[in-house]
Short mmCIF file of C-alpha atoms in Angstrom, two decimals:
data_model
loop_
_atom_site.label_atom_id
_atom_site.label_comp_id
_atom_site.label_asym_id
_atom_site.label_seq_id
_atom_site.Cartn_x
_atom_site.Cartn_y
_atom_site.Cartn_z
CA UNK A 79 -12.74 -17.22 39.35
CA UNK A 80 -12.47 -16.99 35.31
CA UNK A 81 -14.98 -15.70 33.11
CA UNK A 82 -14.63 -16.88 29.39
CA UNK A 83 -16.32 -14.63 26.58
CA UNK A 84 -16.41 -15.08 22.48
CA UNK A 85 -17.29 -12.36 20.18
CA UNK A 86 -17.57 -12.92 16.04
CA UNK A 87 -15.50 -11.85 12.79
CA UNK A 88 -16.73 -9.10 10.81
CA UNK A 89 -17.83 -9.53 7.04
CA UNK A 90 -18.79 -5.78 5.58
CA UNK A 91 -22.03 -6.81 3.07
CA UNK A 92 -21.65 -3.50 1.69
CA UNK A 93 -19.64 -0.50 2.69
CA UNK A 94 -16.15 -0.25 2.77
CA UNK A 95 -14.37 2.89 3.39
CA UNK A 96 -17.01 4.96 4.38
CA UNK A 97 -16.72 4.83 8.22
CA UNK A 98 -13.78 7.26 8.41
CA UNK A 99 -15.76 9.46 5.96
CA UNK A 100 -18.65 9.92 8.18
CA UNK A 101 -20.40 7.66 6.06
CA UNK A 102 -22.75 4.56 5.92
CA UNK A 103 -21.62 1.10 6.02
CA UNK A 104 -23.85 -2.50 6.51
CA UNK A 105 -21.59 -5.05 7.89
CA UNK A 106 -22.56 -8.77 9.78
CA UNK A 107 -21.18 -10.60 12.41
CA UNK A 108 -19.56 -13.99 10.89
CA UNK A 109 -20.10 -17.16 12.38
CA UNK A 110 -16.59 -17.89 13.23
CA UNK A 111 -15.49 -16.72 17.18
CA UNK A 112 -12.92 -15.74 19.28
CA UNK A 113 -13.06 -16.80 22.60
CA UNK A 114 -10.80 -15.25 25.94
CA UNK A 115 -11.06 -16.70 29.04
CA UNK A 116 -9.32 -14.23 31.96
CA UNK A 117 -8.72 -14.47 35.54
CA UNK A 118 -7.20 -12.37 38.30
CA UNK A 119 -3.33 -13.09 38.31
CA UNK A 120 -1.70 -13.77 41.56
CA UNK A 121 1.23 -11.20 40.64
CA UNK A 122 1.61 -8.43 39.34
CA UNK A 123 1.48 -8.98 35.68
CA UNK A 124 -0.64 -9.60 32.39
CA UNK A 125 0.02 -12.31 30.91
CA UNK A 126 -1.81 -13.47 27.55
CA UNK A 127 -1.72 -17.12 25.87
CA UNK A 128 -2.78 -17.79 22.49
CA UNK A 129 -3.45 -21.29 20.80
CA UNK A 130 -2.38 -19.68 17.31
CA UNK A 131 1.05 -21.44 15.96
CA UNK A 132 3.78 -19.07 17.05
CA UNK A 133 2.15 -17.17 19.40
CA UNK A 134 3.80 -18.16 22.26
CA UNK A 135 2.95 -16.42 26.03
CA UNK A 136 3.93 -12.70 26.42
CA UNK A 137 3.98 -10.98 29.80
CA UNK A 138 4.27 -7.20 30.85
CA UNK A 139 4.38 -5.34 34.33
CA UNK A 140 0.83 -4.62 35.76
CA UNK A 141 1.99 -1.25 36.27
CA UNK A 142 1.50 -0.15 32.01
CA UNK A 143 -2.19 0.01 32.78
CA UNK A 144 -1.24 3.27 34.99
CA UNK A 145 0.90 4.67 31.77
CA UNK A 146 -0.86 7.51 29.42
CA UNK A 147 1.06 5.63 26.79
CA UNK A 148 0.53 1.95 26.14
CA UNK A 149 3.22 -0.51 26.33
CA UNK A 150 5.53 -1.52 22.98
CA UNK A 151 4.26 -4.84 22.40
CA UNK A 152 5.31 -7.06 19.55
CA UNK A 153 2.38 -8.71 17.48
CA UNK A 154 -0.49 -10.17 18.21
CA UNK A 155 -0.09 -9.95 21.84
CA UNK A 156 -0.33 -5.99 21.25
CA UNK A 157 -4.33 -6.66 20.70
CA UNK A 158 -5.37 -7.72 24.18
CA UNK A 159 -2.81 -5.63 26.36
CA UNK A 160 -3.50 -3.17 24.76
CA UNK A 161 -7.05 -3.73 24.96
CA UNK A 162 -6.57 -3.75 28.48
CA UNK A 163 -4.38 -0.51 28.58
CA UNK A 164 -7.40 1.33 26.34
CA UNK A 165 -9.85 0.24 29.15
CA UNK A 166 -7.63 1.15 31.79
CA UNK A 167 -7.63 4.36 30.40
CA UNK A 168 -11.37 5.02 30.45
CA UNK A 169 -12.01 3.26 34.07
CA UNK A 170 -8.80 4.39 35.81
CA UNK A 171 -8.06 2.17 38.58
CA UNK A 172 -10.41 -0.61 38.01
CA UNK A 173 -8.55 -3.09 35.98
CA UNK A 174 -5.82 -5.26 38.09
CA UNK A 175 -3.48 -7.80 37.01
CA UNK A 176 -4.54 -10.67 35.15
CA UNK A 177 -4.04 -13.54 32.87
CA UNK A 178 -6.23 -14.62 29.31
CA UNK A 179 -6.09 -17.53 27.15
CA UNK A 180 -7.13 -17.16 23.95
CA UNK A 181 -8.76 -19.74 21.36
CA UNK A 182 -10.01 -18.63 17.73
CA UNK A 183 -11.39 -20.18 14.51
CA UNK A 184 -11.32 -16.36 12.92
CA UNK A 185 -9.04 -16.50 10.10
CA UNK A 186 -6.64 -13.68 10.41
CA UNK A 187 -5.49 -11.56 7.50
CA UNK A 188 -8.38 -12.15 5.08
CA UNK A 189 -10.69 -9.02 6.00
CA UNK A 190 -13.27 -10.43 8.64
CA UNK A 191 -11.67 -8.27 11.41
CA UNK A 192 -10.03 -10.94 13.16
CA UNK A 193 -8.53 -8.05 15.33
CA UNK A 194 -11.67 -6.61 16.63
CA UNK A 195 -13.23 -10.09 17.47
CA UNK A 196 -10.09 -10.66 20.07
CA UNK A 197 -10.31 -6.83 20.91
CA UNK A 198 -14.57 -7.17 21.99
CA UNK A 199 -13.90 -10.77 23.22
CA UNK A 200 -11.12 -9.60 26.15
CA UNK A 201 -12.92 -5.89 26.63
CA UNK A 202 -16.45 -7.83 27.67
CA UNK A 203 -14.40 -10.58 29.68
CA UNK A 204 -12.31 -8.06 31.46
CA UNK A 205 -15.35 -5.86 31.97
CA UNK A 206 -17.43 -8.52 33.53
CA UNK A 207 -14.10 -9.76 35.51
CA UNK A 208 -13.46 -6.49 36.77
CA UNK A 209 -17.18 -4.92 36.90
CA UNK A 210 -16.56 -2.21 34.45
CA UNK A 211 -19.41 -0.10 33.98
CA UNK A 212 -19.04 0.17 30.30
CA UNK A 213 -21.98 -0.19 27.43
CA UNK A 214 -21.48 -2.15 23.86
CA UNK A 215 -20.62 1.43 22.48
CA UNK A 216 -17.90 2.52 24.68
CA UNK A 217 -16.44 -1.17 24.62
CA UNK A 218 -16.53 -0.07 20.90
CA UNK A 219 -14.81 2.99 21.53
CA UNK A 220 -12.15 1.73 23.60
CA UNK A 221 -10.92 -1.39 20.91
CA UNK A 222 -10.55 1.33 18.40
CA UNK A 223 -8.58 3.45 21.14
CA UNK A 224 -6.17 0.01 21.08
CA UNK A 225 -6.06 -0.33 17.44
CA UNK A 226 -4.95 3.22 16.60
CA UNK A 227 -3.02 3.82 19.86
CA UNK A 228 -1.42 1.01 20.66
CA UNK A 229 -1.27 -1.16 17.45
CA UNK A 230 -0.34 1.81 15.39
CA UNK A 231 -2.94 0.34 12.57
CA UNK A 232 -5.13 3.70 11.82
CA UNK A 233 -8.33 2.06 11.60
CA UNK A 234 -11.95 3.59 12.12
CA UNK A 235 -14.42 2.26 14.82
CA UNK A 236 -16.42 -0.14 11.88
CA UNK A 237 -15.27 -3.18 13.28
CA UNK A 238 -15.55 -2.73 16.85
CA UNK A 239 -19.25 -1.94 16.34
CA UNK A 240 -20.26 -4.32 13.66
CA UNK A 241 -18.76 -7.00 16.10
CA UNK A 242 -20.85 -5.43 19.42
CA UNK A 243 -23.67 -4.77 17.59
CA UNK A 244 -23.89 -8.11 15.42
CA UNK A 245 -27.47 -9.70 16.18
CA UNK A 246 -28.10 -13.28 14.21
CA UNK A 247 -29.65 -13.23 10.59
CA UNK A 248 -28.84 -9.29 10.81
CA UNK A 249 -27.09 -6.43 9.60
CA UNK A 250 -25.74 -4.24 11.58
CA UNK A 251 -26.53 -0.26 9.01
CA UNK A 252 -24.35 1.91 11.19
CA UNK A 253 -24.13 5.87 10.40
CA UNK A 254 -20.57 6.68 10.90
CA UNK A 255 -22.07 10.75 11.04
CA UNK A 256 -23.26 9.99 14.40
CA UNK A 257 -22.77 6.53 15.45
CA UNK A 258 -26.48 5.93 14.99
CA UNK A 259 -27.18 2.02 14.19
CA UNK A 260 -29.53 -0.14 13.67
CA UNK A 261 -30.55 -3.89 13.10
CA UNK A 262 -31.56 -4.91 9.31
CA UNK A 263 -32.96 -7.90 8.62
CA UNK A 264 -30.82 -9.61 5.50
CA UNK A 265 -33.41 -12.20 4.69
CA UNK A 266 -31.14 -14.46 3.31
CA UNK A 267 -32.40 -17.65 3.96
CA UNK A 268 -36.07 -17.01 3.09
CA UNK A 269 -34.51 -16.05 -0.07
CA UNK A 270 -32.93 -18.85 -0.80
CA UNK A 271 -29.46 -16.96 -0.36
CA UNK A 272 -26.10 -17.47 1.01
CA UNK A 273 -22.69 -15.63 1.57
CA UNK A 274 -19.74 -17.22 0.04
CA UNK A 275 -16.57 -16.20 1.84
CA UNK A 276 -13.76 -16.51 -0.76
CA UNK A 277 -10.07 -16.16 0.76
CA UNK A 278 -7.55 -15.10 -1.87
CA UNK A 279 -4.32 -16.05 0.19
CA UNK A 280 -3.16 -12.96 -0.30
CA UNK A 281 -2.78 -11.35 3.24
CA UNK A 282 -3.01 -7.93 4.31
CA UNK A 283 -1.73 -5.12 6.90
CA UNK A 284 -3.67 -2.24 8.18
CA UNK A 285 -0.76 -0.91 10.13
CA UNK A 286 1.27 -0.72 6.73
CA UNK A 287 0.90 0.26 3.48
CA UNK A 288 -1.91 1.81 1.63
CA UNK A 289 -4.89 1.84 3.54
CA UNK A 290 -3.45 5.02 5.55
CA UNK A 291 -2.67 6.20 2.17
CA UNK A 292 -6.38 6.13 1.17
CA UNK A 293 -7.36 7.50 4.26
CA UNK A 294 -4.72 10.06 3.75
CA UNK A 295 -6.06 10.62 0.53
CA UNK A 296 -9.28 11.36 1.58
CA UNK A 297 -8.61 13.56 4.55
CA UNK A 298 -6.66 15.69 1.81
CA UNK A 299 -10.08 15.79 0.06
CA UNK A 300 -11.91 16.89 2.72
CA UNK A 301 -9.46 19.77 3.64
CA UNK A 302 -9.45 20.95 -0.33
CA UNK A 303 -12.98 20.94 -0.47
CA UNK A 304 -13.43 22.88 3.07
CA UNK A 305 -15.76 20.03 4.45
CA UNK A 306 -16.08 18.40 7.91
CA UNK A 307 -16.44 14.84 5.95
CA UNK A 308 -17.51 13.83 2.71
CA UNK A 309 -20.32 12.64 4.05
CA UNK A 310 -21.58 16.26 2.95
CA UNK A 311 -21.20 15.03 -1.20
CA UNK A 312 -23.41 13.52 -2.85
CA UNK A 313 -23.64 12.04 -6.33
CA UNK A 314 -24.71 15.25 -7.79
CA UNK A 315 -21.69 16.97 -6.61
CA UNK A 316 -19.21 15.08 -7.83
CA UNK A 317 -18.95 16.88 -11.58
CA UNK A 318 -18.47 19.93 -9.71
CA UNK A 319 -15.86 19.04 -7.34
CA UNK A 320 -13.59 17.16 -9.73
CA UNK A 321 -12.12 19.92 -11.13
CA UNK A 322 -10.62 20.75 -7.85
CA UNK A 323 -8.54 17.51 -6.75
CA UNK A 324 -5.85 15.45 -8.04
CA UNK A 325 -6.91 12.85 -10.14
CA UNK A 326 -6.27 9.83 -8.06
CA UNK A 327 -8.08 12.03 -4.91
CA UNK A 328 -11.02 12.35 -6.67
CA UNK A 329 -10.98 8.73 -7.54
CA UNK A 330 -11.05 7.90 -3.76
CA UNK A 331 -13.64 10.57 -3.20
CA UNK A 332 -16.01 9.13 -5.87
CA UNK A 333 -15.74 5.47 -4.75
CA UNK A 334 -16.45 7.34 -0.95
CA UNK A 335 -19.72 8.73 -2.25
CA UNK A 336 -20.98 6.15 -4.38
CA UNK A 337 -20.63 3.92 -2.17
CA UNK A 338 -22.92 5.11 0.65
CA UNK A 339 -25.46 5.35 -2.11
CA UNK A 340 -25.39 1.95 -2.57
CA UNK A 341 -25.23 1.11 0.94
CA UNK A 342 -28.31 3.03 1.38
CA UNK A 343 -29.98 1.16 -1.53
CA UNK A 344 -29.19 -2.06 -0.54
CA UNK A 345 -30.35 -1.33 3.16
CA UNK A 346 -33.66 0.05 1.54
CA UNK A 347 -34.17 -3.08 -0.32
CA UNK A 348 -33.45 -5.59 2.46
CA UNK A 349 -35.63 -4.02 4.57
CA UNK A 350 -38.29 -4.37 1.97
CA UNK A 351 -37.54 -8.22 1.98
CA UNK A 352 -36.16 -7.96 -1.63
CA UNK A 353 -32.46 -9.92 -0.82
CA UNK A 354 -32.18 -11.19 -4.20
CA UNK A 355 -32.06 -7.52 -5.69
CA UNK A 356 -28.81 -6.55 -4.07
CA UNK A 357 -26.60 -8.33 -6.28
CA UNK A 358 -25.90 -5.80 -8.75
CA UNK A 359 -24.92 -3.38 -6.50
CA UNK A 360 -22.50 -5.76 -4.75
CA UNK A 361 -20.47 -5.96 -7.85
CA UNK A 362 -20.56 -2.34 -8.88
CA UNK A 363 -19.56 -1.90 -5.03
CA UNK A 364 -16.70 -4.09 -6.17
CA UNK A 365 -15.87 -2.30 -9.75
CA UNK A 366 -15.26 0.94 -7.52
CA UNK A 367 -12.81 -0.22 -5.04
CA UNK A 368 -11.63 -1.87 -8.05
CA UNK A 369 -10.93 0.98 -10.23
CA UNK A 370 -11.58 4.03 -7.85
CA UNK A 371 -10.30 3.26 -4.69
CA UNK A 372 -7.89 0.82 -6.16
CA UNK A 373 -7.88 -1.21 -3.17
CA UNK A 374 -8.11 -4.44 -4.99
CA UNK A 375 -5.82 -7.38 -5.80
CA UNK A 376 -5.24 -9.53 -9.34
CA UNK A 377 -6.52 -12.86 -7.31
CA UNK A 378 -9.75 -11.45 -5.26
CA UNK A 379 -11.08 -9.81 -9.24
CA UNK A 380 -10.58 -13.06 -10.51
CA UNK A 381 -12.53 -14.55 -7.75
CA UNK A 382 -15.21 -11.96 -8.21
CA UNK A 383 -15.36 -12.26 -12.20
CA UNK A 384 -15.84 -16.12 -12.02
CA UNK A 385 -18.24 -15.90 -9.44
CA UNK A 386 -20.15 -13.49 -11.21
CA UNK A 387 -19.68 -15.28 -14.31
CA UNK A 388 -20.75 -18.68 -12.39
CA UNK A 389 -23.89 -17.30 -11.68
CA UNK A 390 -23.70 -15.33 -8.64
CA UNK A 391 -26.01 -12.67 -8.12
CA UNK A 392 -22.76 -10.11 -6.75
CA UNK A 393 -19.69 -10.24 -5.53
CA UNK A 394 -17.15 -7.89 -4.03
CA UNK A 395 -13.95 -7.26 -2.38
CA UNK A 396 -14.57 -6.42 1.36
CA UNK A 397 -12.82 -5.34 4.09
CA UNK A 398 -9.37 -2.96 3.91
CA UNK A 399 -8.82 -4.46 0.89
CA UNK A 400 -5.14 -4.99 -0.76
CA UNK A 401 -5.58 -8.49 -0.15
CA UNK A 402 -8.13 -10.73 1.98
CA UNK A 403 -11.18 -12.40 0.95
CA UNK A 404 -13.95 -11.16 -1.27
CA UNK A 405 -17.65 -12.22 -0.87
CA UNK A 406 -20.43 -13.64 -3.27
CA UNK A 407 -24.14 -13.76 -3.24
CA UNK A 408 -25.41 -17.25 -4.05
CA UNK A 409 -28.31 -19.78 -4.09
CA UNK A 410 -27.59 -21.78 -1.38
CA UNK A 411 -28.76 -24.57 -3.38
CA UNK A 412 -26.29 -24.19 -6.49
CA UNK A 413 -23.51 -22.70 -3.56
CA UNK A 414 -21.03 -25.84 -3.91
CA UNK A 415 -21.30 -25.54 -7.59
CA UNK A 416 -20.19 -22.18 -7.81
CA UNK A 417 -17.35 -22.53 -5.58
CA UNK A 418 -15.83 -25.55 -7.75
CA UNK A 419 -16.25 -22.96 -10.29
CA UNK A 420 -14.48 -19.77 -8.98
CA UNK A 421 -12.14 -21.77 -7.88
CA UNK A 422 -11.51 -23.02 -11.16
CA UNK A 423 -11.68 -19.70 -12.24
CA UNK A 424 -8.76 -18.22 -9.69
CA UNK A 425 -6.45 -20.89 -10.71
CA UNK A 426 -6.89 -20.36 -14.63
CA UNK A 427 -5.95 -17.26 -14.09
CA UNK A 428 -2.63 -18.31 -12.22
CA UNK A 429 -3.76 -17.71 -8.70
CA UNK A 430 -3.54 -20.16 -5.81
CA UNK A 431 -6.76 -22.03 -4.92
CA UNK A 432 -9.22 -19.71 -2.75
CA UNK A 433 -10.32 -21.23 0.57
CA UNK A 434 -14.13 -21.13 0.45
CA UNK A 435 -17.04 -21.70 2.58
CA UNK A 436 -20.60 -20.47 2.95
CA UNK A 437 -21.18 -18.02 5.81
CA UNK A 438 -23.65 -17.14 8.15
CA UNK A 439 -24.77 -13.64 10.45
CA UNK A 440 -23.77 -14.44 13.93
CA UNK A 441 -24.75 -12.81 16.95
CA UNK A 442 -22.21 -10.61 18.87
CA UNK A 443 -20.61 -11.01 22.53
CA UNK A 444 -21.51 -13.43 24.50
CA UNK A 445 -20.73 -15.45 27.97
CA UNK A 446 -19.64 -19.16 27.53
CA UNK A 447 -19.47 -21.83 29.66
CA UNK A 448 -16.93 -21.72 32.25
CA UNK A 449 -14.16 -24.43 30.70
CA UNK A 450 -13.53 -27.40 33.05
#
């Protein structure tokens, strides 16, 4: 038998950052999937299949599952096994050999955690395959277990839950403090509002570069300070801190700490049906990565300054940042005429065109149809 499961991108409305902080973040599932289909293998191997250009079939023994250390696997095969590997380890025993074919219309690189999507799509196919006993949260637990472990990319546990948790025409407010989440209605459409996914072209790497730096960065913060997280600042402490960190620390701090107050504020007004009030916070959520967190690229503010300029209501980087895609709040009625004109926008300012299209909250897992 085969069991074939999808599970969506990630797009992070507001909240970027704040997850390893202990903080509060408001992402959606996006309506692109990835799907897996697995079966029991009649040897003693896993073998996974992609339908990506390049990503040709990569097998290992059967026999890593048993390992307290995953096995060295070579890009973007290292998601599923070690997927696997990170559910092996919770359910010892229960996972045999198998094989999984994967299909995907997530772009990859651009922020929408194309990574977690194929991490939640093989841990719910494997878990119905092999009857796991295993809830949405510990599913959760184990992709970020694979990430950090055995992709070496030190990310936090965002995207695993925003892509369990998605729920259509939803956010998904999750308190990083405790894990506590809950559904918020975005009220988009009543609103007359859409989500313009802009790609930059310029690509990213979590498992590089200077997202470990910021959450280095901030860890040194934390340790200065004496805290557990900085979920314990608030706005009102920041004067009083500063004069204790580097300057670039307390940069990262501030954009930390700002930034769950406006994910708390925009939460507060969706929930109160107001959608079309959020937009201002959306771009000073981008003006702090910007100039605090310094996360940003040249092409993604251009994108945000000419959709703001077009007549957006907000727009912001999202995601790891250092490349990827930004996002823009539009009328869904004037949303082709504002992407003709960020893209005009982007390319007067020397960039390449942005890839654009409108985007949509997307439930999470699910069971397909059996192919064939």
């Amino acid at each position: 038998m085969s069991t074939t499961w999808s599970a969506p991108g990630r797009v992070t409305l507001i909240g970027d950052h704040t997850d390893y902080n202990a903080g509060l973040s408001l992402p959606f599932g996006l309506d692109r999937r990835t799907s897996v289909t697995v079966r029991r293998a009649d040897e003693p191997i896993l073998r996974v299949r992609s339908d990506s250009p390049g990503a040709g079939p990569v097998s290992v023994p059967a026999r890593v599952l048993e390992l307290p250390e995953p096995p060295a696997v070579d890009g973007w095969a290292a998601y599923p096994i070690g997927m696997a590997w990170a559910l092996a380890q919770a359910v010892p025993g229960a996972i045999g050999p198998f094989e999984a074919t994967v299909t995907s219309d997530v772009p990859v690189g651009i922020g929408v955690s194309s990574s977690a999507a194929l991490e939640m799509a093989v841990g719910t196919a494997l878990a119905e395959l092999f009857g796991l006993d295993l809830g949405p949260a510990e599913l959760a637990a184990a992709g970020q277990r694979a990430e950090n472990v055995a992709v070496g990319a030190p990310t936090g546990i965002l995207d695993q839950t925003a892509v369990m948790f998605a729920r259509r025409d939803h956010g998904v407010l999750i308190d990083f403090a405790d894990l506590a989440r809950r559904a918020v209605p975005l009220g988009l459409a009543a609103a007359g509002l859409g989500v313009l996914i802009i790609d930059s072209g310029t690509r990213h790497e979590h498992g590089t570069g200077g997202y470990g730096q910021r959450r280095a960065e901030c860890a040194e913060a934390t340790s200065v300070l004496g805290l557990t997280s900085l979920r314990e600042l608030g706005v009102d402490d920041l004067d009083r801190v500063r004069p204790r960190l580097a300057p670039n620390v307390f940069r990262r701090v501030r954009h930390v700490v700002t930034e769950n107050a406006r994910t708390a504020r925009v939460t507060e007004l969706l929930d109160a049906g107001r959608a079309a009030e959020i937009g201002d916070l959306l771009t000073a959520s981008h003006a702090s990565m910007r100039d605090d967190f310094e996360n940003s690229v040249p092409a993604i503010d251009a994108a945000v300054a000419a959709a703001v300029d077009a007549g957006a209501l907000g727009a912001r980087l999202f995601g790891g940042g250092f490349g990827g895609a930004c996002l823009a709040l539009v009328p869904t009625d004037r949303a082709e005429q504002l992407a003709a004109a960020i893209t005009a926008g982007v390319v007067a300012g020397g960039h390449p065109d942005p890839v654009i299209r409108l985007a949509a909250a997307a439930d999470g897992p699910r069971r397909e149809p059996d192919p064939g």
